[in-house]
PDB file of C-alpha atoms in Angstrom:
ATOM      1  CA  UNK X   1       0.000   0.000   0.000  1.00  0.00           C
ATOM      2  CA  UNK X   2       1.619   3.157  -1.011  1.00  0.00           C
ATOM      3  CA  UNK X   3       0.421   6.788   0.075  1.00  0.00           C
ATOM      4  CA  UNK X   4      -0.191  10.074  -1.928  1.00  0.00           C
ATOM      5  CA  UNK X   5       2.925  10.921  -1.471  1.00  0.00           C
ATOM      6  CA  UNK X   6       4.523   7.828  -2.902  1.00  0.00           C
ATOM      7  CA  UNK X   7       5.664   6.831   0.565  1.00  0.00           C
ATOM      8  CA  UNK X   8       4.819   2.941   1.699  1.00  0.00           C
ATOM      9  CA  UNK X   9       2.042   2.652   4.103  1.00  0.00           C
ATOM     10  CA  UNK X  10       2.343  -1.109   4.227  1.00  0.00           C
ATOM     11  CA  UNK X  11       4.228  -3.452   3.421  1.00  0.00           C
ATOM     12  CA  UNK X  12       3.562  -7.438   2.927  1.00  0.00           C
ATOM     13  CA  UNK X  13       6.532  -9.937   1.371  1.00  0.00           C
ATOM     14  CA  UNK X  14       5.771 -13.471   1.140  1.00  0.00           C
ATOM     15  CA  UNK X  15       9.171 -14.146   0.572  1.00  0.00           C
ATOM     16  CA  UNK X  16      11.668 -14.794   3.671  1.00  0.00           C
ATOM     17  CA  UNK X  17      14.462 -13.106   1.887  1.00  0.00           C
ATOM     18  CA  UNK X  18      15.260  -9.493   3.189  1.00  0.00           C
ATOM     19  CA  UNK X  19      17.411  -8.702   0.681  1.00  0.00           C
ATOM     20  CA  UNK X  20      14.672  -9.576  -2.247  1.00  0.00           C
ATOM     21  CA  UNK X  21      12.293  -7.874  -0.043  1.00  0.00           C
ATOM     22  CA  UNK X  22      14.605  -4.588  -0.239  1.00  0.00           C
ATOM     23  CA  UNK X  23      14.863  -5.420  -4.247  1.00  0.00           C
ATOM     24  CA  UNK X  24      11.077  -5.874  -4.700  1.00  0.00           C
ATOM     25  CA  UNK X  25      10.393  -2.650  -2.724  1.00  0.00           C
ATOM     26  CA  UNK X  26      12.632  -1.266  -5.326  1.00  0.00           C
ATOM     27  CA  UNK X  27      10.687  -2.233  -8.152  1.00  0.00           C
ATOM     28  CA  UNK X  28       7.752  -1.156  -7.188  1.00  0.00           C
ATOM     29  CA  UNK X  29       8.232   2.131  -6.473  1.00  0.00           C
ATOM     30  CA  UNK X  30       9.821   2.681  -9.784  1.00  0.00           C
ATOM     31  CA  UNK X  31       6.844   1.620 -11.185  1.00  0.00           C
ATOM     32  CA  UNK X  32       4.737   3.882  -9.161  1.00  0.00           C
ATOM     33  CA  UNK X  33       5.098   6.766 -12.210  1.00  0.00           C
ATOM     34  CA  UNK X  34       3.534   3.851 -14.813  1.00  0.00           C
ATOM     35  CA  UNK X  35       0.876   3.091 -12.641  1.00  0.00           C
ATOM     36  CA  UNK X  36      -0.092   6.766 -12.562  1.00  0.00           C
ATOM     37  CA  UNK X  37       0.602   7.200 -15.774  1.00  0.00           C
ATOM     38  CA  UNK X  38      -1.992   3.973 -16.428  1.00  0.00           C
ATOM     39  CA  UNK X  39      -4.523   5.489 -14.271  1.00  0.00           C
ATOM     40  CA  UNK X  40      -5.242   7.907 -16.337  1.00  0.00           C
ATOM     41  CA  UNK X  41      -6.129   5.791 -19.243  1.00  0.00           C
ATOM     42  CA  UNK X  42      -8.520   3.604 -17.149  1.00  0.00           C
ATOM     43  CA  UNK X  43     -12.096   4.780 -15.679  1.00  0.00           C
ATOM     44  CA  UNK X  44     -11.794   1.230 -13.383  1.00  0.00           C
ATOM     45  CA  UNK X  45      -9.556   0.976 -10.364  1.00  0.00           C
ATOM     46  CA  UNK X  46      -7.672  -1.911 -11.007  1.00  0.00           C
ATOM     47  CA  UNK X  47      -5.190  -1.375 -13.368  1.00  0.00           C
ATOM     48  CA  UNK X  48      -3.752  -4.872 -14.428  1.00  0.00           C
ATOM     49  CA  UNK X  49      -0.507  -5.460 -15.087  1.00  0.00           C
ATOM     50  CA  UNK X  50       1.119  -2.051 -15.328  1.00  0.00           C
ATOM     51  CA  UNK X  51       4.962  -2.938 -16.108  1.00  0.00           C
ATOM     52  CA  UNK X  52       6.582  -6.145 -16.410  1.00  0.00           C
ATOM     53  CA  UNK X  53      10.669  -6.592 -14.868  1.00  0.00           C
ATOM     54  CA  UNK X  54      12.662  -9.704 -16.109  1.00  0.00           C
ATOM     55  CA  UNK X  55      10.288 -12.650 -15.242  1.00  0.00           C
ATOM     56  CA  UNK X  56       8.295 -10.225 -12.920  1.00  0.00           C
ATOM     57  CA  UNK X  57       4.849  -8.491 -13.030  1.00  0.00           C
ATOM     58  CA  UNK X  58       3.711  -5.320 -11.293  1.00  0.00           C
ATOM     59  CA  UNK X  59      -0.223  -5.133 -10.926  1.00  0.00           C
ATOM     60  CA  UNK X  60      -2.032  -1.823  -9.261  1.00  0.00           C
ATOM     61  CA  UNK X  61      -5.381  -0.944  -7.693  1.00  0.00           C
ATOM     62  CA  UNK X  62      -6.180   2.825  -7.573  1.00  0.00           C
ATOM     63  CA  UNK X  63      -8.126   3.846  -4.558  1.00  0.00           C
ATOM     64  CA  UNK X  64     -10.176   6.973  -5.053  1.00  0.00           C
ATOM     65  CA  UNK X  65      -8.186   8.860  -1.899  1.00  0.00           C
ATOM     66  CA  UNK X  66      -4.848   8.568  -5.061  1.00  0.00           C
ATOM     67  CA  UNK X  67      -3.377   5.263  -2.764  1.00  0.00           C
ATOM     68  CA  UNK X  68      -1.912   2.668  -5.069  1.00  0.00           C
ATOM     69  CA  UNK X  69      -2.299  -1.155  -3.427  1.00  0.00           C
ATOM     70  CA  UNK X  70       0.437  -2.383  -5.886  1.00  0.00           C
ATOM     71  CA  UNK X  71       1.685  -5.973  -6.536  1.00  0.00           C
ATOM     72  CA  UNK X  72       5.103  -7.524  -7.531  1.00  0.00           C
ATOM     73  CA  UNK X  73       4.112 -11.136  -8.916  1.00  0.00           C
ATOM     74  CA  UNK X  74       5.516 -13.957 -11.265  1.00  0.00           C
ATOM     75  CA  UNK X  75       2.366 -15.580 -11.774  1.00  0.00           C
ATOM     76  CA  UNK X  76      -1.042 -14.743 -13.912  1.00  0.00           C
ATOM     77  CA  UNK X  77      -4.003 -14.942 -11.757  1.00  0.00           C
ATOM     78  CA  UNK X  78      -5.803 -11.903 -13.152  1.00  0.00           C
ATOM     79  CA  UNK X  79      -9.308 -12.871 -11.647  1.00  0.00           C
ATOM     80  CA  UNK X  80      -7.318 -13.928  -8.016  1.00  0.00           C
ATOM     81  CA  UNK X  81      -5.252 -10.515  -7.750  1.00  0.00           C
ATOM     82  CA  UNK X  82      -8.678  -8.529  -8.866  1.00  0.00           C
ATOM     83  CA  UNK X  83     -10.331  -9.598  -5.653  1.00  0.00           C
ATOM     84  CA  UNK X  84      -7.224  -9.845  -3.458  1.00  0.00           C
ATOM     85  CA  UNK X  85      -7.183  -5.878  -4.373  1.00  0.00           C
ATOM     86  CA  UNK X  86     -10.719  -5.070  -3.790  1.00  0.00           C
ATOM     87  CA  UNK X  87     -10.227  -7.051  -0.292  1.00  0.00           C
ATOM     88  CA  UNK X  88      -7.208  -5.175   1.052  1.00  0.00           C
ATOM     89  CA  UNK X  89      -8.950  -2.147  -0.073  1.00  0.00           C
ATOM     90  CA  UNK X  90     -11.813  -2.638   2.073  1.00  0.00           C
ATOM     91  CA  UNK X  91      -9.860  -3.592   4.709  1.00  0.00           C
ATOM     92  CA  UNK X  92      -7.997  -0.895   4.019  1.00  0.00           C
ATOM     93  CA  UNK X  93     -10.894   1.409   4.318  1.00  0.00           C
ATOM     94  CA  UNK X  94     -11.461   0.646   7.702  1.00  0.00           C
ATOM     95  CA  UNK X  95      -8.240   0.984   9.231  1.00  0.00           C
ATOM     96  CA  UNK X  96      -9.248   4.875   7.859  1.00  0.00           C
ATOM     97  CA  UNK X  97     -12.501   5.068   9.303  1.00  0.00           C
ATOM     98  CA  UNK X  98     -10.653   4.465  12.665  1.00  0.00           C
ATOM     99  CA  UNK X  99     -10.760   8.444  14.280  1.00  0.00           C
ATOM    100  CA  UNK X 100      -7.278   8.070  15.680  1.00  0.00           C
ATOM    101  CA  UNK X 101      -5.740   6.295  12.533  1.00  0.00           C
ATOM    102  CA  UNK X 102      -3.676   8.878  10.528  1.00  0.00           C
ATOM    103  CA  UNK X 103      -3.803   8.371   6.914  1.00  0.00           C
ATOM    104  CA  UNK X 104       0.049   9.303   6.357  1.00  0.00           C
ATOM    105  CA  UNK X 105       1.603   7.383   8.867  1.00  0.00           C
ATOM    106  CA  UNK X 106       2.348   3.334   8.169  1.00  0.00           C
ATOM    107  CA  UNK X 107       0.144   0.696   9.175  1.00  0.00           C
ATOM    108  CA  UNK X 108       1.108  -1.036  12.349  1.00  0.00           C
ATOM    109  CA  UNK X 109      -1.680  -3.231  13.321  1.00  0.00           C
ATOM    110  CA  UNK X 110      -1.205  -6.947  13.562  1.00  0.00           C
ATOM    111  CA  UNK X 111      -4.852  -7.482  13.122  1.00  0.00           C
ATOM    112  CA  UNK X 112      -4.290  -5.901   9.627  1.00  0.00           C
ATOM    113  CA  UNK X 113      -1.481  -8.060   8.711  1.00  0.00           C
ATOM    114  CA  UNK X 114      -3.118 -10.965   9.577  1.00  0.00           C
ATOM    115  CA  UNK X 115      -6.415 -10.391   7.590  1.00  0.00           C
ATOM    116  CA  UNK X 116      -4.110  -9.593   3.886  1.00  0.00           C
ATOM    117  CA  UNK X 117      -2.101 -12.854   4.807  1.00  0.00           C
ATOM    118  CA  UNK X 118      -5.161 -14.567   4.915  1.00  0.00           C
ATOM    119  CA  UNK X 119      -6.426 -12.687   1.908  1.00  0.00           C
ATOM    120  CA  UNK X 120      -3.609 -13.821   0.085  1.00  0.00           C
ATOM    121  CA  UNK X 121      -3.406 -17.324   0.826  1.00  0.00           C
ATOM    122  CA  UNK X 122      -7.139 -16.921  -0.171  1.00  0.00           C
ATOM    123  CA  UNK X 123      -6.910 -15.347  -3.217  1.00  0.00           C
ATOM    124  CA  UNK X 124      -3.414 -15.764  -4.636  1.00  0.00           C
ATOM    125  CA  UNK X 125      -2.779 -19.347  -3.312  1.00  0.00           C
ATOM    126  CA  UNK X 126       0.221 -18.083  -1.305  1.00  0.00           C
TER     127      UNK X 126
END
């Protein structure tokens, strides 16, 4: 999940690595400019697959607040990653609608994490 102002809000890595973590993180926010860019030729809110690097995917959701919920994948599951999206978003939604949640700052609770690992396994097959 990354903010208006391009800083990461969340972060979730199904991979144990922390050095591919660091590289993934990478990716993804170079993409951030293509997703944007890709936003403005779609009326929907997921955007697909927005850029492709070596063997890797990058698929973005575009909430209507200008978040991106963006995705760094090797597999097609175009359906699967739809709803995954549309699940984190709503989840998403109301970690907002908590009055002492600050929309800026990074997204700390566990309860969160636990619900988009679920998602995922859900959804993605993770």
């Amino acid at each position: 999940v990354v903010g208006q102002h391009d800083s990461p809000l969340y972060v979730f890595d199904h991979c144990s690595a922390s050095a591919r973590s660091h590289y993934g993180q990478f990716i993804l926010h170079a993409a951030l400019d293509v997703a944007d860019e890709a936003a403005w030729h779609s009326s929907g809110m997921y955007l697909k697959v927005v850029d492709r690097h070596c063997d890797q995917n990058i698929s973005a959701f575009l909430t209507a607040g200008n978040v991106r919920l963006m995705m760094l994948h090797d597999f097609r599951n175009d359906e699967g990653i739809k709803q995954f999206f549309q699940d984190v978003y709503e989840l998403y939604v109301k970690v907002l609608l908590n009055p002492f949640c600050d929309p800026t700052e990074p997204i700390t609770s566990p309860l969160f994490d636990i619900r988009v690992k679920a998602l995922a396994k859900r959804h993605l097959k993770l």
